[in-house]
PDB file of C-alpha atoms in Angstrom:
ATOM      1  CA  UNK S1036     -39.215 -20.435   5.298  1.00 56.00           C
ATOM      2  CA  UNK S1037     -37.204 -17.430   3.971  1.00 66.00           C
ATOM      3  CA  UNK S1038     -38.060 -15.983   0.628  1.00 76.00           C
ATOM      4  CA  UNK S1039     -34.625 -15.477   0.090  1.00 82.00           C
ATOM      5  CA  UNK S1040     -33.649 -19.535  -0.166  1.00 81.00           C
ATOM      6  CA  UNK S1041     -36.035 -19.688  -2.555  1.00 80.00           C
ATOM      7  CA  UNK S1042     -34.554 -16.997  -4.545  1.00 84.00           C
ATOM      8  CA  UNK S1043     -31.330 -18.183  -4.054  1.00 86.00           C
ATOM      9  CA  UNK S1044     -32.604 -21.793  -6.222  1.00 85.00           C
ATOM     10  CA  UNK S1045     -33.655 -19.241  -9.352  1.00 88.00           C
ATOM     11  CA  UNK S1046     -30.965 -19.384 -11.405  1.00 89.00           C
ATOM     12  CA  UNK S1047     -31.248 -23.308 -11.264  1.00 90.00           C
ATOM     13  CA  UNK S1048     -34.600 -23.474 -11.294  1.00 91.00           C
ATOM     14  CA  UNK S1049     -34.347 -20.992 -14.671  1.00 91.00           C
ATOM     15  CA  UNK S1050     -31.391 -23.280 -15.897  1.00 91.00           C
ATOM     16  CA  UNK S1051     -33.080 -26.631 -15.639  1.00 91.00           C
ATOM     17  CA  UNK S1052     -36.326 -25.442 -16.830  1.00 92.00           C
ATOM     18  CA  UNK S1053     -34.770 -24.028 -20.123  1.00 92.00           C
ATOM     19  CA  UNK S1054     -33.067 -27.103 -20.924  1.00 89.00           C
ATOM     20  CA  UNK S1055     -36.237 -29.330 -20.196  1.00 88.00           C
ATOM     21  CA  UNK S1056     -38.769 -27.181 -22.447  1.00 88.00           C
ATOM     22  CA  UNK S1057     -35.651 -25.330 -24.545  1.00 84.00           C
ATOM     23  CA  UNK S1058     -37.674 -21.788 -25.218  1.00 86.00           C
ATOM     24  CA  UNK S1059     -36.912 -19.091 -23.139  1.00 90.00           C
ATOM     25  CA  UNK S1060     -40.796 -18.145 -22.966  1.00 90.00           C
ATOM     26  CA  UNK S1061     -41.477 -21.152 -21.893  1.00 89.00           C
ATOM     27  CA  UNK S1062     -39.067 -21.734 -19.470  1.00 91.00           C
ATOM     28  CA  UNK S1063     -40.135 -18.622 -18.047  1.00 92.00           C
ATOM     29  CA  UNK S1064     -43.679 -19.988 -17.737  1.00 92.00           C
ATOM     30  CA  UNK S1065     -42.728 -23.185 -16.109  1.00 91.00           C
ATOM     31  CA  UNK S1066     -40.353 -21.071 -13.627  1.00 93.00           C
ATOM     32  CA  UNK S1067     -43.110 -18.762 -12.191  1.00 93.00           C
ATOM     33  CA  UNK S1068     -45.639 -21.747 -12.281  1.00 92.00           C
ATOM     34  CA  UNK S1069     -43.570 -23.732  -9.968  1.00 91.00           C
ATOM     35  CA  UNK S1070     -42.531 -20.442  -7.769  1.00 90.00           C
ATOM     36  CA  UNK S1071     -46.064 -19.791  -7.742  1.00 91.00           C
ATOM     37  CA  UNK S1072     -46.867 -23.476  -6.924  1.00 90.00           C
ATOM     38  CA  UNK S1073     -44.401 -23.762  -4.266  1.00 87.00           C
ATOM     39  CA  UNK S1074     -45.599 -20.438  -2.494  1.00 86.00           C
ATOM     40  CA  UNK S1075     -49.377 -21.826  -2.113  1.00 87.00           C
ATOM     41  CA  UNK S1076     -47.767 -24.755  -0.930  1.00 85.00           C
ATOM     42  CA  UNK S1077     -45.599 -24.017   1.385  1.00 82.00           C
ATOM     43  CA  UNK S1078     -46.778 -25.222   4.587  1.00 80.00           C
ATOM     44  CA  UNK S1079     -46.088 -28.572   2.580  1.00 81.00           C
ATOM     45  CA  UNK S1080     -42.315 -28.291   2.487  1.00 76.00           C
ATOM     46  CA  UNK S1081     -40.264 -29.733   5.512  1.00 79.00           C
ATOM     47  CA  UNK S1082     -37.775 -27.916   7.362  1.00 81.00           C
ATOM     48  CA  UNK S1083     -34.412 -29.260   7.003  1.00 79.00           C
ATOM     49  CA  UNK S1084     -35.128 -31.251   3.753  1.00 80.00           C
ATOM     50  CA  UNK S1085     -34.005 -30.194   0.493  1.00 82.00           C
ATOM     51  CA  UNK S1086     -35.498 -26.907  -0.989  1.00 84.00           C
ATOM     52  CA  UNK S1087     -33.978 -27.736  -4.141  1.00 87.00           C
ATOM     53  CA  UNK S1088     -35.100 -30.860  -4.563  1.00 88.00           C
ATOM     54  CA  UNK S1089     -38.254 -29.669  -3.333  1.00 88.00           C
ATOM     55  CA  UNK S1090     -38.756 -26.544  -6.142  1.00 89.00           C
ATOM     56  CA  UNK S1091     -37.519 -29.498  -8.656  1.00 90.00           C
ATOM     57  CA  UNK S1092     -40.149 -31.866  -7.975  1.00 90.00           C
ATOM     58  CA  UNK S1093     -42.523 -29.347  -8.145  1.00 91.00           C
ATOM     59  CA  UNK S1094     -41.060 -27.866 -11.782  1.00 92.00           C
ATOM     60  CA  UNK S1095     -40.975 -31.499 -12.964  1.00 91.00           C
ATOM     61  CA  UNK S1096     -44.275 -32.796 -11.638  1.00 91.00           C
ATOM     62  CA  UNK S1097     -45.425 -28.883 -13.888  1.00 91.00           C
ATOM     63  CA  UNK S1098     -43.768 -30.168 -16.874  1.00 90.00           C
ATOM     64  CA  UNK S1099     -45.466 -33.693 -16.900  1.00 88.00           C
ATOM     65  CA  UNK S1100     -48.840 -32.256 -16.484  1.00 85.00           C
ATOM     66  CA  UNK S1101     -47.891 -29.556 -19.360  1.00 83.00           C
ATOM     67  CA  UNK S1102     -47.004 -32.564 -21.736  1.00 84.00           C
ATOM     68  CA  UNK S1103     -50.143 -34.564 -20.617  1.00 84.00           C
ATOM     69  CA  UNK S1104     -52.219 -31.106 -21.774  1.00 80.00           C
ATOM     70  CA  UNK S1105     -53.026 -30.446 -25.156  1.00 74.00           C
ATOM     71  CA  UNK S1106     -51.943 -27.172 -26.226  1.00 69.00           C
ATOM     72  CA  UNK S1107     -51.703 -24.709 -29.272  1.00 71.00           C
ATOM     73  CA  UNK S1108     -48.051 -24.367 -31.212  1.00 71.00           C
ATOM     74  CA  UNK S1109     -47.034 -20.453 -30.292  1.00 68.00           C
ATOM     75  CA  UNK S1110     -44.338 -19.109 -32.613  1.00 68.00           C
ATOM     76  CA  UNK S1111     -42.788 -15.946 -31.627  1.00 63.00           C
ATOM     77  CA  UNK S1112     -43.663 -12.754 -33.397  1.00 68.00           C
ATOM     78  CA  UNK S1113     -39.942 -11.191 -33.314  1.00 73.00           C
ATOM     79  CA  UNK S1114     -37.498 -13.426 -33.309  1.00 64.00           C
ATOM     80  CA  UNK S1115     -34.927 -10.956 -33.042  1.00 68.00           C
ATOM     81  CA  UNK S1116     -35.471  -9.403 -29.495  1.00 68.00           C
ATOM     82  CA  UNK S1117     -34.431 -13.333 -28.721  1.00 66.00           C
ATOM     83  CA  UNK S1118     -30.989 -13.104 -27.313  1.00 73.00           C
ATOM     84  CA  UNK S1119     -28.737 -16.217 -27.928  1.00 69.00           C
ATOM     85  CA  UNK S1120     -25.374 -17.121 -26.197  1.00 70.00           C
ATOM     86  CA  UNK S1121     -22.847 -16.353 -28.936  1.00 66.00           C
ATOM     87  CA  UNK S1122     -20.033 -19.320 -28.709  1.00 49.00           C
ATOM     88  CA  UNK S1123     -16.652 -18.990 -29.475  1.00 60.00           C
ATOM     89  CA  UNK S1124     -15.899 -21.248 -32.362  1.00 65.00           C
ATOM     90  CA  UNK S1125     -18.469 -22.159 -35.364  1.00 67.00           C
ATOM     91  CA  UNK S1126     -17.844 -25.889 -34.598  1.00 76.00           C
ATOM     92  CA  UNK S1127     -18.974 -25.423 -30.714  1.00 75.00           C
ATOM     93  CA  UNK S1128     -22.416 -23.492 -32.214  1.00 76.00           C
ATOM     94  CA  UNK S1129     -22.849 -27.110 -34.384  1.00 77.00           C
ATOM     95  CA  UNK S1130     -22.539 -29.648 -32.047  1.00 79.00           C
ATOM     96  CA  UNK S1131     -24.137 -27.219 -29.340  1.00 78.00           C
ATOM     97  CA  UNK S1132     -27.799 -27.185 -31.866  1.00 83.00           C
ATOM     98  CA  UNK S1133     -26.604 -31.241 -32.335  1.00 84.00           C
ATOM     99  CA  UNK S1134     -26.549 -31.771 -28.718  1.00 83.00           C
ATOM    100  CA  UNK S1135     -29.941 -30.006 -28.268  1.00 87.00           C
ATOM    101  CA  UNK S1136     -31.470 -32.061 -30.391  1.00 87.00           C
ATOM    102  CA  UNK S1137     -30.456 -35.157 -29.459  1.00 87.00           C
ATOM    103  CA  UNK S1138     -31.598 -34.617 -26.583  1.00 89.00           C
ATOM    104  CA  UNK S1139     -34.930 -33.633 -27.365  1.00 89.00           C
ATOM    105  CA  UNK S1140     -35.150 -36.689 -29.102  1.00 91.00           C
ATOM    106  CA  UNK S1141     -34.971 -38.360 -25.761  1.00 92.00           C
ATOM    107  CA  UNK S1142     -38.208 -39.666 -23.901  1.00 92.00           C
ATOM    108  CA  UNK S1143     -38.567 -37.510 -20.852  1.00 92.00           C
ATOM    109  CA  UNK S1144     -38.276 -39.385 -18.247  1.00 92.00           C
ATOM    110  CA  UNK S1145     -34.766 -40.202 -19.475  1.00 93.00           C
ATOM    111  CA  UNK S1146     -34.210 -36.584 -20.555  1.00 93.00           C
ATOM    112  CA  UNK S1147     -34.956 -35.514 -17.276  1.00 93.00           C
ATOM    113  CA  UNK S1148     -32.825 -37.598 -14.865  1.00 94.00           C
ATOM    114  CA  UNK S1149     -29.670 -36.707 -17.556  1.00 93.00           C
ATOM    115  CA  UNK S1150     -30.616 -33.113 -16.737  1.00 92.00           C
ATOM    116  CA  UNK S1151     -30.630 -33.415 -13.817  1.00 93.00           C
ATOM    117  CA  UNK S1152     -27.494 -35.106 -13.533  1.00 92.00           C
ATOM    118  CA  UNK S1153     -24.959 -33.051 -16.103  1.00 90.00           C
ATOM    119  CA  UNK S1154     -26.948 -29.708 -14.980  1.00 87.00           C
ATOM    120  CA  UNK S1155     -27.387 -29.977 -11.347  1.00 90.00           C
ATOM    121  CA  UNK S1156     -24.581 -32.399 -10.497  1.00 89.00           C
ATOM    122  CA  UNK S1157     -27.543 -34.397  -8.127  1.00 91.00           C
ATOM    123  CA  UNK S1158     -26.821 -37.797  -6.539  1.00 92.00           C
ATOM    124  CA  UNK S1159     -29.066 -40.656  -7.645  1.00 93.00           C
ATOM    125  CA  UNK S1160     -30.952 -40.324  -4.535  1.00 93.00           C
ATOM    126  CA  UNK S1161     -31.277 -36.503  -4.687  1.00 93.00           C
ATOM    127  CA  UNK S1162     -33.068 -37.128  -8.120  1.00 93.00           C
ATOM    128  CA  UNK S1163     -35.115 -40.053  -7.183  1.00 94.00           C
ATOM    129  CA  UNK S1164     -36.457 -37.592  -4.180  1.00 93.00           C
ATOM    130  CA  UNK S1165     -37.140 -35.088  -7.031  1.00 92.00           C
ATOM    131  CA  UNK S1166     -38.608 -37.264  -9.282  1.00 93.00           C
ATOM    132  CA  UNK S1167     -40.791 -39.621  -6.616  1.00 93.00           C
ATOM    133  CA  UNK S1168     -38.792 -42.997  -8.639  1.00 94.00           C
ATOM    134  CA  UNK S1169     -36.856 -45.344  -6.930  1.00 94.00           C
ATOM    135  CA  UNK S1170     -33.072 -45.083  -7.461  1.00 93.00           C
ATOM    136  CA  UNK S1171     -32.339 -47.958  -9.476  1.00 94.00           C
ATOM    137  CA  UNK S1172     -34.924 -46.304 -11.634  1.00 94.00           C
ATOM    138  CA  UNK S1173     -32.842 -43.232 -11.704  1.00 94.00           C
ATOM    139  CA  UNK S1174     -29.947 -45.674 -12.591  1.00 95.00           C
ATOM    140  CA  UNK S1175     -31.490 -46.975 -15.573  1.00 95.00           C
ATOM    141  CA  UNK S1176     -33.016 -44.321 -16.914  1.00 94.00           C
ATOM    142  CA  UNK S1177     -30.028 -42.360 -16.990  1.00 95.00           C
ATOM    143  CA  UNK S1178     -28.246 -45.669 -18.218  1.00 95.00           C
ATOM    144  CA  UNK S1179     -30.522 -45.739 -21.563  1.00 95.00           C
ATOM    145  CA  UNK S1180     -31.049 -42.096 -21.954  1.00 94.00           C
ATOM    146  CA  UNK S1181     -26.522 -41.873 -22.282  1.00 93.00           C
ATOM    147  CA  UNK S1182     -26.452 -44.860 -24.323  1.00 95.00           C
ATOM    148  CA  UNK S1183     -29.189 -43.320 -26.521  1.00 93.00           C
ATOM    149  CA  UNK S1184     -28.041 -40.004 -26.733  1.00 91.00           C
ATOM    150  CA  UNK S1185     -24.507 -41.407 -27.530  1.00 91.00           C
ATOM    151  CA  UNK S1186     -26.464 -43.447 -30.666  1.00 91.00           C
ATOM    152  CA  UNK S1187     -28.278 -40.621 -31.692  1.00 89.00           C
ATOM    153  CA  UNK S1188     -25.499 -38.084 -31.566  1.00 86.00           C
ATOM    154  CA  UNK S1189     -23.195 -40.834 -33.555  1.00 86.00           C
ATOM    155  CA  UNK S1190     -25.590 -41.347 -35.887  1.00 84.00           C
ATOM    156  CA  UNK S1191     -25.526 -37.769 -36.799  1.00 76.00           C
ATOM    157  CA  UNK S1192     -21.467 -37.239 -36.819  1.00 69.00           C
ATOM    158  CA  UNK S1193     -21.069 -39.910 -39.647  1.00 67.00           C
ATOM    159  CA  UNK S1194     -19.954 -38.223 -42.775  1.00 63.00           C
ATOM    160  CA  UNK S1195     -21.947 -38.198 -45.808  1.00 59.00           C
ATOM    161  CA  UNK S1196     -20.688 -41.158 -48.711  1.00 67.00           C
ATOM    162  CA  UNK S1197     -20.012 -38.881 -51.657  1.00 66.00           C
ATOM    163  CA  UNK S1198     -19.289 -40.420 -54.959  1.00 72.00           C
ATOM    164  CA  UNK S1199     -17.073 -38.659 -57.507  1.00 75.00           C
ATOM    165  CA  UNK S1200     -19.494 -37.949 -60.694  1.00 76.00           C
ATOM    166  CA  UNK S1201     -17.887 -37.374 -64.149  1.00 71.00           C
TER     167      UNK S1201
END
């Protein structure tokens, strides 16, 4: 195995991870913990099978084990060395934050085959490799989790009944 596949998967591997746990920090975390993962078990992976896929099982198998642990709430001490992506329009920024949460109002399992799906652009099977689920699985999960999101996100777009008060 060449170190430089495996660096070649980073920016995925950085761009799933932030949309599964949504801090940078954390993301971080969860990157280096499946590099680090994947490096000690190496002589695991098969040649000619998917090194994504691979790297993504690993970072997904990490973030089920993180949710199963109990941990502490950390709140960063300056939130200003944070750097956001600035959007273009007001409107986009909106239903950017309203997408975001929607989705972490998914369960994960769904969360994480829609992820993988609008992020990675994986086939069913790729994912159910990933994931260690059987594809109709993958089908149904990411069945409920659109049909869900598409509720919750609704529910939040309906305007507010105002009354006229004299």
């Amino acid at each position: 195995m060449d170190s430089r596949a495996i660096l070649a998967e980073l920016p995925r591997l950085r761009r799933y991870a932030r949309a599964l746990v949504g801090s940078r920090e954390a993301a971080d975390d969860l990157v280096q913990d499946t590099l680090e993962r994947a490096w000690l078990r190496i002589s695991h992976w098969q040649p000619g099978s998917d090194l994504r896929a691979w790297l993504l099982a690993i970072m997904h198998n990490l973030r089920i084990d993180q949710i199963r642990r109990p941990t502490l709430a950390v709140t960063p001490i300056d939130e200003e060395a944070l750097e956001f992506p600035v959007r273009a329009t007001q409107t986009d920024r909106i239903e950017l934050g309203e997408l975001e949460g929607a989705l972490s109002c998914l369960p994960e399992e769904q969360r994480a085959v829609l992820l993988l799906v609008a992020l990675e652009d994986m086939s069913y099977a790729e994912i159910a490799a990933t994931l260690n689920i059987p594809a109709g699985t993958v089908m149904s999960r990411l069945a409920r989790g659109r049909e869900r999101l598409r509720r919750i996100l609704d529910a939040r777009s309906k305007p507010a009944q105002l009354r006229v008060v004299r």
